[in-house]
């Protein structure tokens, strides 16, 4: 019976351990935290967006970095397989807006409980409070690990699923990267991704806590074509902007070497053309012609947005609606269709959902997740240079690569 060591008890590590044990291997899972799935527990604001129910083309389209590398992993254990796995493990699921999949209970603890049940069923030896210091090597093979206290644990194969650098309080401190480099691997530069963005000025801070749905956003360097365009929900914060739409935009922002002069363009009414919006304004103006401008926009915007958008427009908010000139109205329409916010930077790893960068996928066999540098060493999850947009796609990467690594390490692939 092959003995497999899994380093890391997060989403990818747990799934790798389940897959390896299902192939009949004896599996030991090392987790330095006091419990499994610590990061998984806070995923999706504690609800855990397990995967996305879109088609395969959609899965690949939402992967930002190295989508082709995931061909074998995704087809070997796709989103439908993931959903069936959790349903069969006693965690009923539901599909919400944007095809996002959540546990019916809205509790991430049920996802972790389902995985823990499968680990127990497979006889996985779970060792909590146990950090791994380095890999054991024997005749150019991974032959086990050296634990934090100096003890050695031998194995036929090792799966590194130690995560990245995001949410360091959950234990993601980059240990896996160091061990990968010691094994001969190179790293693609790491940076925070799926992270809120900081904006210059005080506009956003004045609307802190305000959430806007159905907004279009584009990121571009001044005078150039947008390098990101998206549609969805966003949130204003004391430092700038956040929410699903902005987190997705940050993936493309993080990928750029030159981020200077980046501007966020917001279309607050994307369902209307400029002409339609102008007609809508004229109707509102007709109904409110004797009111002040600031009191005539309640049908168009949330109350907290009105004073800020008026200030941006430069039109006197005390002005009576019937006194507003055509030029002022046209300028106001133009503003609504393109609010410009200058990006100052991204927040750090403490607020990042995932890490961009990691172990170079060119040095990993995509059909097995085995290292090309050290046989018997496998990788899974965020430690690899793979990342995707929000909506359950990053967890799908974790489940798929974990399953493939576990199955391969145990000799089933």
XYZ file of C-alpha atoms in Angstrom:
413
model
C 0.000 0.000 0.000
C 1.407 3.384 -1.050
C 1.823 5.988 1.654
C 1.023 9.566 0.678
C 1.742 12.696 2.707
C -0.403 15.783 2.098
C 0.975 19.101 3.360
C -1.876 21.531 4.052
C -5.443 20.977 5.218
C -7.187 23.567 3.051
C -9.550 22.947 0.144
C -6.932 21.461 -2.236
C -5.167 19.446 0.480
C -8.352 17.898 1.850
C -9.575 16.988 -1.629
C -6.159 15.517 -2.509
C -6.259 13.386 0.650
C -9.791 12.198 -0.136
C -8.809 11.288 -3.712
C -5.624 9.452 -2.659
C -7.439 7.472 0.040
C -10.193 6.565 -2.461
C -7.442 4.917 -4.559
C -6.511 2.729 -1.587
C -3.460 4.691 -0.439
C -2.567 5.250 3.205
C -2.728 9.022 3.649
C -1.279 11.283 6.337
C -2.466 14.913 6.264
C -0.390 17.548 8.076
C -2.033 20.854 9.035
C -0.258 23.446 11.158
C -3.500 25.064 12.331
C -5.752 23.787 15.093
C -8.424 22.772 12.567
C -8.903 21.929 8.903
C -10.242 24.398 6.332
C -9.499 27.596 8.221
C -9.502 29.738 5.067
C -12.400 27.776 3.596
C -14.415 28.699 6.677
C -14.302 32.429 5.828
C -14.715 31.996 2.046
C -17.677 33.831 0.529
C -18.259 35.770 3.768
C -18.702 32.470 5.579
C -21.126 31.036 3.014
C -18.499 29.308 0.815
C -19.041 29.685 -2.933
C -18.177 26.028 -3.638
C -17.981 26.233 -7.443
C -19.788 27.695 -10.453
C -22.438 25.776 -12.404
C -21.515 27.247 -15.817
C -20.466 25.095 -18.788
C -16.870 23.988 -19.355
C -16.195 26.863 -21.729
C -17.273 29.239 -18.950
C -14.923 27.566 -16.459
C -11.919 28.081 -18.715
C -13.006 31.609 -19.685
C -13.032 32.710 -16.029
C -9.487 31.475 -15.362
C -7.149 34.469 -15.627
C -3.742 32.762 -15.472
C -2.692 29.518 -17.238
C -6.148 28.215 -18.151
C -4.720 25.649 -20.634
C -2.735 23.992 -17.862
C -6.043 23.038 -16.187
C -7.401 20.986 -19.093
C -6.767 17.553 -17.521
C -7.673 18.729 -14.012
C -10.980 20.329 -15.036
C -12.074 17.489 -17.299
C -10.994 14.890 -14.731
C -13.031 16.452 -11.913
C -15.306 19.192 -13.244
C -17.860 21.418 -11.538
C -20.634 18.839 -11.966
C -18.387 16.241 -10.287
C -17.700 18.674 -7.442
C -21.404 19.310 -6.936
C -22.162 15.585 -6.953
C -19.311 14.974 -4.508
C -20.680 17.395 -1.909
C -24.294 16.346 -2.392
C -23.298 12.682 -1.877
C -21.196 13.673 1.142
C -24.260 15.133 2.851
C -23.918 18.799 1.916
C -26.933 19.861 -0.228
C -26.186 22.703 -2.639
C -28.087 25.524 -4.356
C -27.368 27.683 -7.397
C -27.690 31.465 -7.137
C -27.275 34.481 -9.415
C -24.261 34.217 -11.705
C -24.424 30.379 -11.476
C -22.631 30.553 -8.125
C -23.029 27.398 -6.043
C -23.457 27.537 -2.244
C -24.443 25.069 0.469
C -28.213 25.234 1.063
C -27.482 26.077 4.696
C -25.307 29.094 3.740
C -22.709 27.766 6.194
C -19.147 27.037 5.046
C -18.830 24.728 8.077
C -21.093 22.244 6.256
C -18.639 22.102 3.339
C -15.766 21.428 5.746
C -17.861 18.848 7.628
C -18.606 17.008 4.364
C -14.886 16.859 3.509
C -13.996 15.764 7.048
C -16.531 12.938 6.731
C -14.890 11.743 3.508
C -11.430 11.949 5.083
C -12.653 9.800 7.953
C -14.283 7.349 5.549
C -10.943 7.005 3.707
C -9.048 6.431 6.953
C -6.897 9.543 6.508
C -4.553 10.158 9.447
C -5.096 13.865 10.234
C -2.383 15.553 12.300
C -3.291 19.061 13.408
C -0.907 21.541 15.065
C 1.816 19.952 12.935
C 3.879 22.127 10.626
C 6.182 20.804 7.923
C 9.692 22.266 7.701
C 11.158 20.662 4.598
C 10.916 17.843 2.085
C 12.873 14.616 2.484
C 14.703 13.577 -0.673
C 16.141 10.195 -1.527
C 17.797 9.390 -4.844
C 16.225 12.414 -6.524
C 12.748 11.520 -5.270
C 10.444 13.062 -2.705
C 10.579 10.532 0.115
C 8.681 12.262 2.917
C 8.909 15.376 5.085
C 10.743 16.821 8.061
C 8.277 18.204 10.616
C 8.581 21.439 12.563
C 9.969 19.600 15.602
C 12.676 17.897 13.526
C 11.051 14.459 13.280
C 10.984 12.762 9.892
C 7.985 11.081 8.269
C 8.672 8.915 5.233
C 6.274 8.360 2.323
C 6.102 7.196 -1.286
C 4.889 10.610 -2.465
C 4.266 14.103 -1.094
C 1.509 16.501 -2.159
C 2.277 20.164 -1.449
C -1.017 22.011 -0.938
C 0.217 24.634 1.498
C -1.632 27.579 -0.084
C -0.302 31.006 -1.018
C 0.058 34.255 0.910
C -3.526 35.546 1.083
C -5.232 35.885 4.482
C -1.994 35.109 6.412
C -3.947 34.822 9.675
C -5.352 31.531 8.329
C -1.819 30.121 8.076
C -0.977 31.078 4.471
C 2.574 32.237 5.089
C 4.347 30.971 1.966
C 5.978 27.857 3.510
C 5.043 25.823 0.440
C 6.834 28.250 -1.881
C 10.050 27.897 0.093
C 9.863 24.081 -0.028
C 9.115 24.178 -3.763
C 12.159 26.386 -4.405
C 14.329 24.045 -2.299
C 13.098 21.214 -4.550
C 14.385 23.103 -7.605
C 11.241 24.978 -8.672
C 11.022 28.584 -9.776
C 8.270 30.962 -8.702
C 6.273 33.439 -10.725
C 6.191 36.718 -8.789
C 3.445 36.700 -6.162
C 1.050 39.557 -5.416
C -2.395 40.008 -3.848
C -5.335 39.342 -6.192
C -9.116 39.459 -5.916
C -8.438 42.372 -3.621
C -10.098 45.771 -3.014
C -8.604 48.788 -4.782
C -7.561 52.098 -3.235
C -8.742 55.298 -4.887
C -7.324 58.833 -4.743
C -9.460 61.567 -3.166
C -12.302 61.350 -0.678
C -15.268 60.584 -2.971
C -15.448 56.903 -2.054
C -14.946 57.449 1.671
C -17.992 59.706 1.729
C -20.095 56.845 0.361
C -18.562 54.158 2.601
C -20.832 51.123 2.880
C -22.925 52.006 -0.195
C -23.393 49.038 -2.530
C -24.351 49.460 -6.204
C -25.735 46.659 -8.363
C -25.724 46.454 -12.153
C -22.756 48.766 -12.700
C -20.265 48.560 -15.570
C -16.591 49.056 -14.800
C -13.480 49.390 -16.934
C -9.826 49.762 -15.969
C -7.505 51.634 -18.302
C -4.305 53.590 -18.214
C -4.972 57.207 -19.073
C -5.566 57.640 -22.793
C -5.344 53.893 -23.556
C -7.824 51.112 -24.273
C -9.323 49.315 -21.231
C -7.465 46.198 -20.067
C -10.509 45.102 -18.055
C -14.247 45.493 -18.582
C -16.944 43.936 -16.417
C -20.472 44.221 -15.057
C -21.858 43.491 -11.609
C -21.959 44.649 -8.015
C -19.543 46.972 -6.246
C -19.088 48.545 -2.826
C -17.633 51.883 -1.712
C -15.240 51.734 1.256
C -13.297 54.218 3.376
C -10.221 53.695 1.151
C -11.785 53.099 -2.265
C -13.819 50.333 -3.907
C -14.554 46.652 -3.343
C -17.244 44.074 -4.141
C -17.299 41.223 -6.721
C -16.934 43.478 -9.776
C -13.883 45.264 -8.341
C -12.266 42.052 -7.055
C -12.428 40.612 -10.570
C -10.969 43.850 -11.981
C -8.094 43.574 -9.489
C -6.973 40.278 -11.099
C -6.104 42.184 -14.265
C -4.679 45.141 -12.355
C -2.382 42.811 -10.365
C -1.158 41.143 -13.565
C 0.217 44.403 -14.989
C 3.822 45.400 -14.466
C 3.079 49.072 -15.138
C 0.095 50.132 -13.035
C 0.742 53.881 -13.079
C -2.033 56.259 -14.184
C -4.691 53.558 -13.953
C -8.220 54.920 -13.973
C -11.437 53.129 -12.995
C -14.290 54.122 -15.315
C -17.769 53.509 -13.881
C -20.953 53.535 -15.933
C -23.670 53.979 -13.306
C -26.495 53.333 -15.795
C -25.150 50.755 -18.288
C -28.636 49.605 -19.346
C -29.290 53.025 -20.900
C -27.498 54.678 -23.821
C -26.538 58.324 -23.365
C -29.578 59.315 -25.482
C -31.957 57.152 -23.419
C -30.493 58.498 -20.188
C -30.922 62.069 -21.448
C -34.595 61.373 -22.230
C -35.026 59.821 -18.786
C -33.488 62.930 -17.175
C -35.789 65.201 -19.189
C -38.820 63.239 -17.925
C -37.583 63.502 -14.328
C -36.901 67.202 -14.830
C -40.382 67.771 -16.221
C -41.924 66.126 -13.155
C -39.688 68.133 -10.781
C -39.232 71.402 -12.710
C -39.772 73.668 -9.713
C -37.611 71.667 -7.314
C -33.925 72.110 -6.622
C -31.576 69.914 -8.653
C -30.474 68.011 -5.534
C -34.071 66.987 -4.843
C -34.885 65.792 -8.349
C -32.608 62.757 -8.600
C -34.203 60.362 -6.091
C -35.554 58.129 -8.856
C -32.148 57.775 -10.434
C -29.681 57.241 -7.568
C -29.499 56.127 -3.916
C -29.651 59.113 -1.535
C -25.999 58.794 -0.437
C -24.715 58.955 -4.003
C -26.608 62.142 -4.953
C -24.503 64.803 -3.150
C -21.257 63.243 -4.403
C -22.361 62.931 -8.029
C -23.681 66.509 -7.920
C -20.363 67.785 -6.610
C -18.520 65.885 -9.335
C -20.797 67.432 -11.975
C -19.992 70.999 -10.983
C -23.678 71.988 -11.358
C -25.064 74.086 -8.493
C -27.178 71.655 -6.463
C -29.437 74.509 -5.254
C -30.344 75.431 -8.836
C -33.962 74.909 -9.838
C -34.392 72.109 -12.350
C -35.986 74.383 -14.985
C -32.879 76.614 -14.830
C -30.444 73.829 -15.777
C -28.981 74.428 -19.237
C -28.777 71.847 -21.975
C -24.960 71.905 -21.716
C -25.159 71.192 -17.966
C -27.592 68.339 -18.556
C -25.414 66.857 -21.321
C -22.366 67.071 -19.066
C -24.285 65.369 -16.270
C -25.277 62.503 -18.586
C -21.642 62.151 -19.675
C -20.565 61.964 -16.025
C -23.122 59.282 -15.138
C -21.916 57.180 -18.073
C -18.248 57.643 -17.143
C -17.322 58.427 -13.541
C -13.511 58.444 -13.387
C -11.688 57.352 -10.213
C -7.870 57.319 -10.144
C -6.496 54.067 -8.715
C -3.828 54.533 -6.073
C -3.040 50.826 -5.579
C -4.377 47.521 -4.296
C -4.842 46.417 -0.687
C -2.357 43.875 0.703
C -2.422 40.108 1.284
C -4.424 40.528 4.489
C -7.464 41.426 2.364
C -6.709 39.376 -0.761
C -8.942 36.408 -1.541
C -6.153 34.690 -3.483
C -2.471 34.955 -4.417
C -1.490 35.670 -8.019
C 1.738 33.918 -8.986
C 3.393 30.903 -7.377
C 5.050 27.704 -8.576
C 5.606 27.877 -12.339
C 3.203 25.501 -14.100
C 5.833 24.891 -16.802
C 7.641 22.783 -14.185
C 4.562 20.676 -13.325
C 2.997 17.890 -15.387
C -0.590 19.050 -16.131
C -1.793 15.467 -16.596
C -0.759 14.376 -13.086
C 0.230 17.508 -11.080
C 3.649 15.860 -10.502
C 6.781 17.981 -10.354
C 9.058 17.813 -13.385
C 11.947 18.692 -11.072
C 11.502 16.079 -8.329
C 9.609 12.854 -8.921
C 7.154 11.867 -6.209
C 6.364 15.525 -5.455
C 2.898 16.800 -6.441
C 1.229 20.207 -6.232
C -2.377 21.297 -5.722
C -4.283 24.547 -5.250
C -3.160 28.103 -4.651
C 0.543 27.248 -4.394
C 0.527 26.998 -8.217
C 0.593 29.972 -10.601
C -3.141 29.692 -11.289
C -5.923 32.139 -10.522
C -9.435 32.982 -11.652
C -12.188 35.540 -11.233
C -14.715 35.532 -8.378
C -17.752 33.261 -8.528
C -16.456 29.891 -7.295
C -13.768 29.441 -9.941
C -10.747 29.531 -7.621
C -12.242 26.824 -5.419
C -12.929 24.780 -8.559
C -9.189 25.033 -9.326
C -8.454 23.796 -5.786
C -10.881 20.836 -6.022
C -9.763 19.814 -9.537
C -6.006 20.052 -8.964
C -6.367 18.430 -5.531
C -8.341 15.514 -6.934
C -5.879 14.976 -9.796
C -2.814 15.239 -7.505
C -4.292 12.804 -4.978
C -5.357 10.292 -7.607
C -1.995 10.504 -9.422
C 0.143 10.272 -6.276
C -1.752 7.153 -5.231
C -1.082 5.548 -8.612
C -4.563 5.955 -10.047
C -3.696 8.173 -12.994
